[in-house]
mmCIF file of C-alpha atoms in Angstrom:
data_model
loop_
_atom_site.group_PDB
_atom_site.id
_atom_site.type_symbol
_atom_site.label_atom_id
_atom_site.label_comp_id
_atom_site.label_asym_id
_atom_site.label_seq_id
_atom_site.Cartn_x
_atom_site.Cartn_y
_atom_site.Cartn_z
ATOM 1 C CA MET A 26 -46.009 -31.967 76.606
ATOM 2 C CA GLU A 27 -43.885 -31.388 73.494
ATOM 3 C CA GLN A 28 -43.066 -33.294 70.008
ATOM 4 C CA THR A 29 -40.481 -34.007 68.531
ATOM 5 C CA LEU A 30 -41.087 -32.802 64.445
ATOM 6 C CA GLY A 31 -37.616 -33.821 63.114
ATOM 7 C CA LEU A 32 -35.841 -31.973 60.915
ATOM 8 C CA GLY A 33 -35.403 -29.216 63.111
ATOM 9 C CA ARG A 34 -39.041 -28.574 64.526
ATOM 10 C CA THR A 35 -39.943 -28.777 67.541
ATOM 11 C CA MET A 36 -43.732 -27.987 68.063
ATOM 12 C CA GLY A 37 -45.906 -27.772 71.717
ATOM 13 C CA ASP A 38 -49.770 -29.240 71.810
ATOM 14 C CA GLY A 39 -51.509 -27.049 69.422
ATOM 15 C CA ALA A 40 -49.025 -24.746 68.168
ATOM 16 C CA ALA A 41 -49.308 -26.353 65.255
ATOM 17 C CA ASP A 42 -52.614 -27.632 63.260
ATOM 18 C CA PHE A 43 -52.694 -29.773 59.871
ATOM 19 C CA ALA A 44 -56.093 -31.127 58.698
ATOM 20 C CA ALA A 45 -58.324 -31.160 55.693
ATOM 21 C CA VAL A 46 -61.799 -30.106 54.780
ATOM 22 C CA SER A 47 -63.701 -29.243 51.420
ATOM 23 C CA TRP A 48 -63.132 -26.047 49.983
ATOM 24 C CA ARG A 49 -66.811 -25.301 50.069
ATOM 25 C CA ALA A 50 -66.410 -25.258 53.651
ATOM 26 C CA PHE A 51 -62.921 -23.912 53.986
ATOM 27 C CA ALA A 52 -63.874 -20.219 55.615
ATOM 28 C CA ASP A 53 -60.520 -19.068 56.140
ATOM 29 C CA ARG A 54 -59.789 -16.732 52.863
ATOM 30 C CA GLU A 55 -58.002 -13.075 54.522
ATOM 31 C CA GLY A 56 -56.074 -16.445 55.774
ATOM 32 C CA TRP A 57 -55.436 -17.856 52.496
ATOM 33 C CA ASP A 58 -54.336 -13.869 50.538
ATOM 34 C CA MET A 59 -51.594 -13.155 53.040
ATOM 35 C CA LEU A 60 -50.314 -16.733 52.956
ATOM 36 C CA ALA A 61 -49.724 -16.037 48.975
ATOM 37 C CA ALA A 62 -47.400 -13.424 50.122
ATOM 38 C CA LEU A 63 -45.952 -15.051 52.099
ATOM 39 C CA ALA A 64 -45.214 -18.480 49.817
ATOM 40 C CA ALA A 65 -41.746 -20.134 49.883
ATOM 41 C CA GLU A 66 -42.787 -20.405 45.985
ATOM 42 C CA PRO A 67 -45.211 -18.251 44.171
ATOM 43 C CA ASN A 68 -47.736 -20.332 42.509
ATOM 44 C CA PRO A 69 -51.100 -18.332 40.757
ATOM 45 C CA PHE A 70 -53.182 -21.830 40.187
ATOM 46 C CA ALA A 71 -53.135 -21.983 44.049
ATOM 47 C CA GLU A 72 -54.073 -18.260 45.595
ATOM 48 C CA ARG A 73 -57.437 -18.199 45.866
ATOM 49 C CA TRP A 74 -58.570 -15.849 43.276
ATOM 50 C CA CYS A 75 -57.584 -18.795 40.773
ATOM 51 C CA LEU A 76 -57.887 -21.943 42.894
ATOM 52 C CA GLU A 77 -61.460 -21.000 43.488
ATOM 53 C CA ALA A 78 -62.191 -20.123 39.809
ATOM 54 C CA GLY A 79 -61.633 -23.187 39.618
ATOM 55 C CA LEU A 80 -63.097 -25.851 41.993
ATOM 56 C CA ALA A 81 -66.572 -23.596 41.490
ATOM 57 C CA ALA A 82 -66.365 -24.248 37.889
ATOM 58 C CA LEU A 83 -64.450 -27.670 37.554
ATOM 59 C CA ASP A 84 -65.780 -29.259 41.143
ATOM 60 C CA PRO A 85 -69.153 -28.154 42.044
ATOM 61 C CA ASP A 86 -70.455 -30.571 45.080
ATOM 62 C CA GLY A 87 -67.659 -29.548 47.420
ATOM 63 C CA GLY A 88 -65.809 -33.332 46.514
ATOM 64 C CA VAL A 89 -62.227 -31.728 46.985
ATOM 65 C CA GLN A 90 -60.528 -30.469 50.098
ATOM 66 C CA LEU A 91 -58.339 -28.325 51.570
ATOM 67 C CA ALA A 92 -55.395 -29.483 53.253
ATOM 68 C CA THR A 93 -54.394 -26.979 55.610
ATOM 69 C CA LEU A 94 -51.452 -26.594 58.092
ATOM 70 C CA ARG A 95 -52.321 -23.731 60.528
ATOM 71 C CA GLU A 96 -49.127 -22.472 62.863
ATOM 72 C CA GLU A 97 -50.425 -20.435 66.398
ATOM 73 C CA GLY A 98 -53.311 -19.826 64.867
ATOM 74 C CA ARG A 99 -52.281 -18.325 61.571
ATOM 75 C CA LEU A 100 -52.403 -20.348 57.924
ATOM 76 C CA VAL A 101 -48.679 -21.132 56.480
ATOM 77 C CA GLY A 102 -49.664 -24.083 54.358
ATOM 78 C CA LEU A 103 -52.475 -25.229 51.502
ATOM 79 C CA LEU A 104 -53.045 -27.554 49.169
ATOM 80 C CA PRO A 105 -56.281 -28.807 47.393
ATOM 81 C CA LEU A 106 -56.219 -32.257 47.338
ATOM 82 C CA ALA A 107 -58.829 -35.416 46.134
ATOM 83 C CA ARG A 108 -59.440 -38.982 45.851
ATOM 84 C CA CYS A 109 -59.313 -40.960 42.882
ATOM 85 C CA ARG A 110 -60.239 -44.295 42.330
ATOM 86 C CA ARG A 111 -58.166 -44.935 39.592
ATOM 87 C CA TYR A 112 -54.536 -44.211 38.063
ATOM 88 C CA GLU A 113 -54.302 -43.837 34.428
ATOM 89 C CA GLN A 114 -56.359 -47.155 32.883
ATOM 90 C CA TYR A 115 -55.571 -49.083 36.470
ATOM 91 C CA PRO A 116 -57.416 -49.432 39.564
ATOM 92 C CA PHE A 117 -55.201 -48.026 41.921
ATOM 93 C CA PRO A 118 -56.921 -45.920 44.012
ATOM 94 C CA HIS A 119 -54.812 -42.962 44.863
ATOM 95 C CA LEU A 120 -55.147 -38.834 46.964
ATOM 96 C CA THR A 121 -53.986 -37.136 44.302
ATOM 97 C CA GLY A 122 -52.786 -33.102 43.904
ATOM 98 C CA TRP A 123 -55.546 -31.428 42.316
ATOM 99 C CA LEU A 124 -54.813 -30.047 39.268
ATOM 100 C CA HIS A 125 -57.477 -29.113 35.979
ATOM 101 C CA ALA A 126 -55.947 -29.195 32.330
ATOM 102 C CA ASN A 127 -56.200 -25.680 33.089
ATOM 103 C CA ALA A 128 -53.248 -24.906 35.800
ATOM 104 C CA PHE A 129 -50.374 -25.422 35.053
ATOM 105 C CA CYS A 130 -47.935 -25.821 38.454
ATOM 106 C CA GLY A 131 -49.382 -27.710 41.580
ATOM 107 C CA ALA A 132 -46.921 -26.770 44.396
ATOM 108 C CA PRO A 133 -48.297 -26.431 47.931
ATOM 109 C CA LEU A 134 -48.265 -21.982 48.746
ATOM 110 C CA VAL A 135 -46.713 -22.787 51.851
ATOM 111 C CA ALA A 136 -44.969 -19.858 53.621
ATOM 112 C CA ALA A 137 -40.908 -19.956 53.983
ATOM 113 C CA GLY A 138 -39.275 -21.833 56.689
ATOM 114 C CA HIS A 139 -42.283 -24.132 57.121
ATOM 115 C CA GLU A 140 -42.087 -26.068 53.891
ATOM 116 C CA HIS A 141 -40.792 -29.607 55.893
ATOM 117 C CA ALA A 142 -43.891 -29.327 58.400
ATOM 118 C CA PHE A 143 -45.946 -29.434 55.142
ATOM 119 C CA TRP A 144 -44.397 -32.240 53.890
ATOM 120 C CA ARG A 145 -44.287 -33.638 56.963
ATOM 121 C CA ASP A 146 -47.307 -33.316 58.576
ATOM 122 C CA LEU A 147 -49.598 -34.042 55.107
ATOM 123 C CA LEU A 148 -47.487 -36.730 55.074
ATOM 124 C CA ALA A 149 -48.688 -37.890 58.843
ATOM 125 C CA TRP A 150 -51.730 -37.154 58.093
ATOM 126 C CA ALA A 151 -52.428 -39.213 55.013
ATOM 127 C CA ASP A 152 -50.785 -41.924 57.124
ATOM 128 C CA THR A 153 -54.027 -42.090 59.047
ATOM 129 C CA HIS A 154 -56.793 -40.245 56.611
ATOM 130 C CA SER A 155 -56.124 -43.304 53.549
ATOM 131 C CA GLY A 156 -58.897 -44.789 53.560
ATOM 132 C CA VAL A 157 -58.684 -47.052 50.243
ATOM 133 C CA ALA A 158 -55.751 -45.076 49.142
ATOM 134 C CA LEU A 159 -52.919 -46.757 48.527
ATOM 135 C CA PHE A 160 -50.506 -44.071 47.663
ATOM 136 C CA LEU A 161 -50.118 -39.376 47.936
ATOM 137 C CA HIS A 162 -50.407 -38.946 43.773
ATOM 138 C CA LEU A 163 -48.996 -35.020 42.474
ATOM 139 C CA ASP A 164 -48.088 -33.899 40.213
ATOM 140 C CA GLY A 165 -47.287 -30.084 38.159
ATOM 141 C CA LEU A 166 -44.205 -29.992 41.241
ATOM 142 C CA PRO A 167 -40.913 -27.644 39.824
ATOM 143 C CA ALA A 168 -38.552 -29.640 40.345
ATOM 144 C CA ASP A 169 -35.696 -26.834 41.313
ATOM 145 C CA GLY A 170 -37.504 -25.463 44.095
ATOM 146 C CA PRO A 171 -37.801 -25.138 47.947
ATOM 147 C CA LEU A 172 -40.980 -27.667 48.368
ATOM 148 C CA TYR A 173 -39.779 -30.822 46.258
ATOM 149 C CA ALA A 174 -36.170 -30.481 48.438
ATOM 150 C CA ALA A 175 -38.086 -31.082 51.016
ATOM 151 C CA LEU A 176 -39.915 -33.106 50.317
ATOM 152 C CA ARG A 177 -37.420 -34.790 48.921
ATOM 153 C CA ASP A 178 -35.628 -34.049 52.737
ATOM 154 C CA VAL A 179 -38.220 -35.579 54.514
ATOM 155 C CA CYS A 180 -38.499 -38.741 52.210
ATOM 156 C CA ALA A 181 -35.595 -38.981 53.585
ATOM 157 C CA VAL A 182 -35.960 -39.083 56.797
ATOM 158 C CA GLU A 183 -38.803 -40.636 57.274
ATOM 159 C CA ARG A 184 -36.895 -43.507 54.334
ATOM 160 C CA ARG A 185 -40.586 -43.366 53.538
ATOM 161 C CA PRO A 186 -40.928 -44.345 49.774
ATOM 162 C CA GLY A 187 -41.243 -42.309 46.650
ATOM 163 C CA ALA A 188 -40.558 -41.849 43.155
ATOM 164 C CA VAL A 189 -40.894 -39.150 40.430
ATOM 165 C CA VAL A 190 -43.275 -41.461 37.739
ATOM 166 C CA HIS A 191 -42.756 -38.478 35.052
ATOM 167 C CA ARG A 192 -40.500 -35.280 34.165
ATOM 168 C CA ILE A 193 -40.750 -33.249 31.873
ATOM 169 C CA ASP A 194 -38.437 -29.508 30.584
ATOM 170 C CA ARG A 195 -40.945 -26.757 29.197
ATOM 171 C CA ALA A 196 -39.448 -23.436 28.646
ATOM 172 C CA LEU A 197 -39.159 -21.111 30.546
ATOM 173 C CA LEU A 198 -37.976 -17.052 30.312
ATOM 174 C CA ALA A 199 -35.401 -16.325 32.850
ATOM 175 C CA SER A 200 -31.807 -14.297 31.895
ATOM 176 C CA ASP A 201 -29.974 -10.687 33.307
ATOM 177 C CA LEU A 202 -30.350 -10.064 29.146
ATOM 178 C CA SER A 203 -32.046 -7.004 28.087
ATOM 179 C CA PRO A 204 -34.471 -7.910 26.305
ATOM 180 C CA GLN A 205 -33.414 -7.068 22.621
ATOM 181 C CA ASP A 206 -29.929 -8.522 23.226
ATOM 182 C CA TYR A 207 -32.405 -11.972 24.499
ATOM 183 C CA PHE A 208 -33.894 -11.390 21.385
ATOM 184 C CA ASP A 209 -31.182 -11.096 19.447
ATOM 185 C CA ALA A 210 -29.010 -13.410 21.142
ATOM 186 C CA SER A 211 -32.301 -16.686 20.499
ATOM 187 C CA MET A 212 -32.875 -15.902 16.901
ATOM 188 C CA SER A 213 -30.914 -15.549 13.981
ATOM 189 C CA GLY A 214 -30.194 -12.631 11.823
ATOM 190 C CA LYS A 215 -31.876 -14.345 8.821
ATOM 191 C CA LYS A 216 -35.364 -15.221 11.456
ATOM 192 C CA ARG A 217 -35.260 -11.411 13.275
ATOM 193 C CA LYS A 218 -35.215 -9.954 9.616
ATOM 194 C CA GLU A 219 -37.878 -12.143 8.860
ATOM 195 C CA LEU A 220 -40.279 -11.071 11.510
ATOM 196 C CA ARG A 221 -39.100 -7.704 10.828
ATOM 197 C CA ARG A 222 -40.325 -8.226 7.087
ATOM 198 C CA GLN A 223 -43.611 -10.335 8.534
ATOM 199 C CA HIS A 224 -44.441 -7.142 10.655
ATOM 200 C CA ALA A 225 -44.295 -5.100 7.884
ATOM 201 C CA ARG A 226 -46.321 -6.845 5.866
ATOM 202 C CA LEU A 227 -48.852 -6.925 8.494
ATOM 203 C CA ALA A 228 -48.963 -3.593 9.136
ATOM 204 C CA GLU A 229 -49.688 -3.355 4.990
ATOM 205 C CA LEU A 230 -53.348 -4.952 5.705
ATOM 206 C CA GLY A 231 -54.519 -2.185 8.334
ATOM 207 C CA ASP A 232 -53.580 0.150 11.666
ATOM 208 C CA LEU A 233 -51.153 -2.092 13.097
ATOM 209 C CA ALA A 234 -51.779 -1.537 17.306
ATOM 210 C CA PHE A 235 -50.297 -3.230 20.063
ATOM 211 C CA GLU A 236 -51.558 -2.818 23.816
ATOM 212 C CA ARG A 237 -50.052 -4.299 27.372
ATOM 213 C CA ARG A 238 -52.948 -3.301 30.102
ATOM 214 C CA THR A 239 -51.986 -4.390 33.949
ATOM 215 C CA ASP A 240 -56.099 -3.483 35.326
ATOM 216 C CA ASP A 241 -59.314 -4.026 34.895
ATOM 217 C CA GLU A 242 -60.947 -1.519 32.227
ATOM 218 C CA GLY A 243 -62.626 -3.599 29.289
ATOM 219 C CA LEU A 244 -61.533 -6.793 30.969
ATOM 220 C CA ALA A 245 -64.848 -8.996 30.451
ATOM 221 C CA GLN A 246 -64.357 -7.231 26.810
ATOM 222 C CA TRP A 247 -60.970 -8.319 25.929
ATOM 223 C CA THR A 248 -61.597 -11.693 27.725
ATOM 224 C CA ASP A 249 -64.752 -12.439 25.254
ATOM 225 C CA ALA A 250 -62.593 -12.018 22.384
ATOM 226 C CA PHE A 251 -59.984 -14.214 23.309
ATOM 227 C CA LEU A 252 -62.249 -16.974 24.180
ATOM 228 C CA ALA A 253 -62.924 -16.201 20.234
ATOM 229 C CA LEU A 254 -60.774 -16.002 19.230
ATOM 230 C CA GLU A 255 -58.801 -18.974 20.559
ATOM 231 C CA ARG A 256 -62.730 -21.376 19.002
ATOM 232 C CA ALA A 257 -61.934 -20.112 16.053
ATOM 233 C CA GLY A 258 -58.081 -21.619 15.394
ATOM 234 C CA TRP A 259 -57.657 -25.438 16.048
ATOM 235 C CA LYS A 260 -58.183 -26.256 19.582
ATOM 236 C CA GLY A 261 -61.689 -25.407 18.484
ATOM 237 C CA LYS A 262 -61.819 -27.819 16.235
ATOM 238 C CA LEU A 263 -60.731 -30.298 17.992
ATOM 239 C CA GLY A 264 -62.821 -28.552 20.630
ATOM 240 C CA SER A 265 -60.742 -27.680 23.616
ATOM 241 C CA ALA A 266 -60.724 -24.763 23.103
ATOM 242 C CA LEU A 267 -62.138 -23.220 26.407
ATOM 243 C CA ALA A 268 -65.017 -21.900 24.841
ATOM 244 C CA CYS A 269 -65.994 -25.509 24.159
ATOM 245 C CA ASP A 270 -67.370 -25.790 27.450
ATOM 246 C CA PRO A 271 -69.386 -23.575 29.679
ATOM 247 C CA ALA A 272 -67.531 -24.719 32.486
ATOM 248 C CA LYS A 273 -63.455 -23.928 31.211
ATOM 249 C CA ALA A 274 -64.685 -20.505 30.016
ATOM 250 C CA THR A 275 -66.236 -19.611 33.525
ATOM 251 C CA PHE A 276 -63.058 -20.823 35.013
ATOM 252 C CA PHE A 277 -60.829 -18.892 32.567
ATOM 253 C CA ARG A 278 -63.554 -15.060 32.701
ATOM 254 C CA ASN A 279 -63.064 -15.768 37.133
ATOM 255 C CA ALA A 280 -59.595 -15.845 36.842
ATOM 256 C CA LEU A 281 -58.355 -13.588 34.888
ATOM 257 C CA GLY A 282 -61.306 -10.932 37.113
ATOM 258 C CA GLY A 283 -59.858 -12.379 40.141
ATOM 259 C CA ALA A 284 -56.367 -11.630 39.247
ATOM 260 C CA ALA A 285 -56.619 -8.697 37.695
ATOM 261 C CA GLU A 286 -58.384 -7.553 40.805
ATOM 262 C CA HIS A 287 -55.361 -8.773 43.067
ATOM 263 C CA GLY A 288 -52.859 -6.915 40.809
ATOM 264 C CA ARG A 289 -51.957 -10.230 39.091
ATOM 265 C CA LEU A 290 -52.853 -10.196 35.633
ATOM 266 C CA GLU A 291 -51.433 -8.812 33.160
ATOM 267 C CA ARG A 292 -52.759 -9.001 29.117
ATOM 268 C CA LEU A 293 -51.127 -9.521 26.605
ATOM 269 C CA SER A 294 -52.558 -8.070 22.850
ATOM 270 C CA LEU A 295 -52.003 -6.528 18.714
ATOM 271 C CA THR A 296 -54.673 -5.306 17.196
ATOM 272 C CA LEU A 297 -55.669 -4.880 13.695
ATOM 273 C CA ASP A 298 -58.189 -1.969 12.806
ATOM 274 C CA GLY A 299 -58.466 -2.877 15.754
ATOM 275 C CA ALA A 300 -59.625 -6.390 16.035
ATOM 276 C CA PRO A 301 -57.313 -8.996 18.502
ATOM 277 C CA VAL A 302 -54.901 -10.272 15.555
ATOM 278 C CA ALA A 303 -52.934 -12.369 19.172
ATOM 279 C CA MET A 304 -53.207 -12.055 22.721
ATOM 280 C CA LEU A 305 -51.835 -12.814 25.625
ATOM 281 C CA ALA A 306 -52.252 -13.146 29.096
ATOM 282 C CA ASN A 307 -49.725 -13.702 32.725
ATOM 283 C CA PHE A 308 -50.103 -14.279 35.785
ATOM 284 C CA ILE A 309 -47.861 -11.760 37.792
ATOM 285 C CA THR A 310 -46.556 -13.862 40.886
ATOM 286 C CA PRO A 311 -43.169 -12.257 41.957
ATOM 287 C CA PRO A 312 -40.470 -13.582 42.209
ATOM 288 C CA GLY A 313 -41.806 -14.981 39.220
ATOM 289 C CA ALA A 314 -44.850 -15.224 36.377
ATOM 290 C CA TYR A 315 -46.081 -17.121 34.621
ATOM 291 C CA SER A 316 -48.052 -17.171 30.829
ATOM 292 C CA PHE A 317 -50.644 -19.131 30.714
ATOM 293 C CA LYS A 318 -52.467 -18.289 27.813
ATOM 294 C CA THR A 319 -52.261 -17.048 24.599
ATOM 295 C CA ALA A 320 -53.874 -16.752 20.860
ATOM 296 C CA TYR A 321 -53.416 -15.585 17.766
ATOM 297 C CA ASP A 322 -55.717 -15.255 14.049
ATOM 298 C CA GLU A 323 -54.534 -18.050 12.565
ATOM 299 C CA ARG A 324 -55.559 -16.852 8.937
ATOM 300 C CA LEU A 325 -52.812 -14.356 9.862
ATOM 301 C CA ALA A 326 -50.356 -17.233 10.198
ATOM 302 C CA LYS A 327 -48.018 -16.513 7.517
ATOM 303 C CA PHE A 328 -47.650 -12.936 8.848
ATOM 304 C CA SER A 329 -46.403 -14.643 12.621
ATOM 305 C CA PRO A 330 -48.491 -12.940 15.164
ATOM 306 C CA GLY A 331 -47.955 -14.900 18.232
ATOM 307 C CA VAL A 332 -44.151 -14.326 17.482
ATOM 308 C CA LEU A 333 -44.853 -11.233 17.357
ATOM 309 C CA LEU A 334 -46.527 -10.503 20.227
ATOM 310 C CA GLN A 335 -44.250 -13.203 22.142
ATOM 311 C CA ARG A 336 -40.985 -10.449 20.916
ATOM 312 C CA GLU A 337 -43.345 -7.560 23.330
ATOM 313 C CA ASN A 338 -43.204 -10.516 26.017
ATOM 314 C CA LEU A 339 -39.537 -10.126 26.235
ATOM 315 C CA ASP A 340 -40.201 -6.830 27.854
ATOM 316 C CA MET A 341 -40.421 -9.296 30.960
ATOM 317 C CA LEU A 342 -36.673 -9.487 31.237
ATOM 318 C CA ALA A 343 -36.775 -5.319 32.301
ATOM 319 C CA ARG A 344 -39.120 -5.948 35.240
ATOM 320 C CA GLU A 345 -37.029 -5.510 38.620
ATOM 321 C CA ASP A 346 -39.552 -7.502 40.157
ATOM 322 C CA ILE A 347 -39.532 -10.239 37.836
ATOM 323 C CA ALA A 348 -36.813 -12.692 37.529
ATOM 324 C CA TRP A 349 -37.960 -15.649 35.848
ATOM 325 C CA CYS A 350 -41.208 -17.055 33.330
ATOM 326 C CA ASP A 351 -42.491 -19.978 33.429
ATOM 327 C CA SER A 352 -44.629 -20.752 29.462
ATOM 328 C CA CYS A 353 -46.457 -22.772 30.878
ATOM 329 C CA ALA A 354 -46.600 -24.488 27.309
ATOM 330 C CA ALA A 355 -46.118 -28.062 26.241
ATOM 331 C CA ALA A 356 -42.347 -29.567 25.776
ATOM 332 C CA ASP A 357 -41.076 -28.720 22.718
ATOM 333 C CA HIS A 358 -43.559 -26.174 22.489
ATOM 334 C CA PRO A 359 -42.357 -25.913 17.877
ATOM 335 C CA MET A 360 -43.199 -21.796 18.936
ATOM 336 C CA ILE A 361 -42.433 -20.414 22.276
ATOM 337 C CA GLU A 362 -39.244 -22.861 22.673
ATOM 338 C CA ARG A 363 -37.648 -20.279 18.825
ATOM 339 C CA ILE A 364 -37.467 -17.212 21.259
ATOM 340 C CA TRP A 365 -37.005 -19.140 25.264
ATOM 341 C CA ARG A 366 -33.910 -21.161 25.901
ATOM 342 C CA GLU A 367 -34.013 -21.490 29.296
ATOM 343 C CA LYS A 368 -35.945 -25.040 30.796
ATOM 344 C CA ARG A 369 -37.559 -25.473 34.042
ATOM 345 C CA ARG A 370 -38.189 -28.960 34.772
ATOM 346 C CA ILE A 371 -41.517 -30.239 36.257
ATOM 347 C CA VAL A 372 -42.347 -33.378 38.015
ATOM 348 C CA ARG A 373 -45.023 -35.779 38.766
ATOM 349 C CA VAL A 374 -43.795 -37.761 42.152
ATOM 350 C CA SER A 375 -45.639 -40.484 44.136
ATOM 351 C CA VAL A 376 -45.250 -40.903 47.465
ATOM 352 C CA ALA A 377 -46.030 -43.869 50.165
ATOM 353 C CA ILE A 378 -48.822 -43.654 53.230
ATOM 354 C CA GLY A 379 -49.916 -45.650 55.440
ATOM 355 C CA GLY A 380 -48.370 -48.342 57.456
ATOM 356 C CA PRO A 381 -45.402 -51.493 55.921
ATOM 357 C CA LEU A 382 -47.960 -53.374 54.302
ATOM 358 C CA ARG A 383 -49.496 -50.545 52.129
ATOM 359 C CA ARG A 384 -47.146 -48.729 51.267
ATOM 360 C CA ALA A 385 -44.572 -51.231 50.043
ATOM 361 C CA ILE A 386 -47.676 -52.369 47.947
ATOM 362 C CA ALA A 387 -46.653 -49.092 46.772
ATOM 363 C CA SER A 388 -43.244 -49.164 46.193
ATOM 364 C CA ILE A 389 -44.329 -52.178 43.574
ATOM 365 C CA ILE A 390 -46.356 -49.471 41.810
ATOM 366 C CA PHE A 391 -43.771 -47.475 41.482
ATOM 367 C CA ARG A 392 -40.047 -50.235 40.552
ATOM 368 C CA ALA A 393 -43.313 -50.774 37.722
ATOM 369 C CA GLU A 394 -44.627 -47.647 37.036
ATOM 370 C CA THR A 395 -40.505 -46.377 36.578
ATOM 371 C CA GLY A 396 -39.573 -49.718 34.839
ATOM 372 C CA ALA A 397 -36.956 -48.710 37.318
ATOM 373 C CA PRO A 398 -35.030 -50.369 41.201
ATOM 374 C CA LEU A 399 -36.555 -47.604 43.535
ATOM 375 C CA GLU A 400 -33.870 -44.785 44.720
ATOM 376 C CA GLY A 401 -36.480 -42.781 46.090
ATOM 377 C CA LEU A 402 -36.937 -38.580 45.176
#
């Protein structure tokens, strides 16, 4: 018996299979890696080497589930899901795409061509497995990609209430200009002259060197140096540095190690007499990239070592396999937005699940949160 699933997909029995299991019970690691290579949108934070590192460090009991779609046995979609009892300060139980503070994109991994099928089957599963959850919440979705577009389509066809409840525009690097031309267009002649002066003054203090690596040679030592450099600054004083939390530090170490093993890591370092004064880790996920973490020696802030390193990072524009790089930075970041001129909109969305009554309750919550009539995604 065939079942018509809408939006042009007709599947026979057994052709497609949607399930959700504890991440600790998920065994298809090879399929997960293969899915990353076929993804409609690159997201390193959902790739196995990075997501497993986060789950092992931050969800050791296995409470997070992996929601997966298979077609003829092949993994074509994956999203980590968690059940939460509260929504911000309110006692609203809900399902949510699982993210942690150091994961900067919440897009699922979905093979190109399966975007609509994934959302449709996920929402159908949520309808019947909601438990006490009032809605599905998804954080960190890029608003300019095929996954968000497909989610809007599915909600429109199913007349399923949904809302964008938060949006930010964060710095993006995306241009056909050469690195030098982009730099010249981004900063005034006066600012470029000042940066050259700062570079010269810093070089007077010792042997100033730049290094870019994509392998794992010396990675453990590099990671130790990064953690120490970040902790020595304002993040350490506030207790938000990675090294202030053993679980977060473990995640960082394992994520960098996994990225290097899978050819996803690029490390940039600016050193003075061999000691790092600025460091940066990029995740390379063609056709895009993510500027994951950066740190600099705040004792040398008057020389702008972080900006000097970002000048070197503009060489990303010369890579033929990379069309854009997400800064992973907070909106209106005072340093990165001095140089990177493009923007990427990132949204948080909530979608109604369950039967008519539950969907009606969700619609009321969405209207109250947005403060506007519900117009859908």
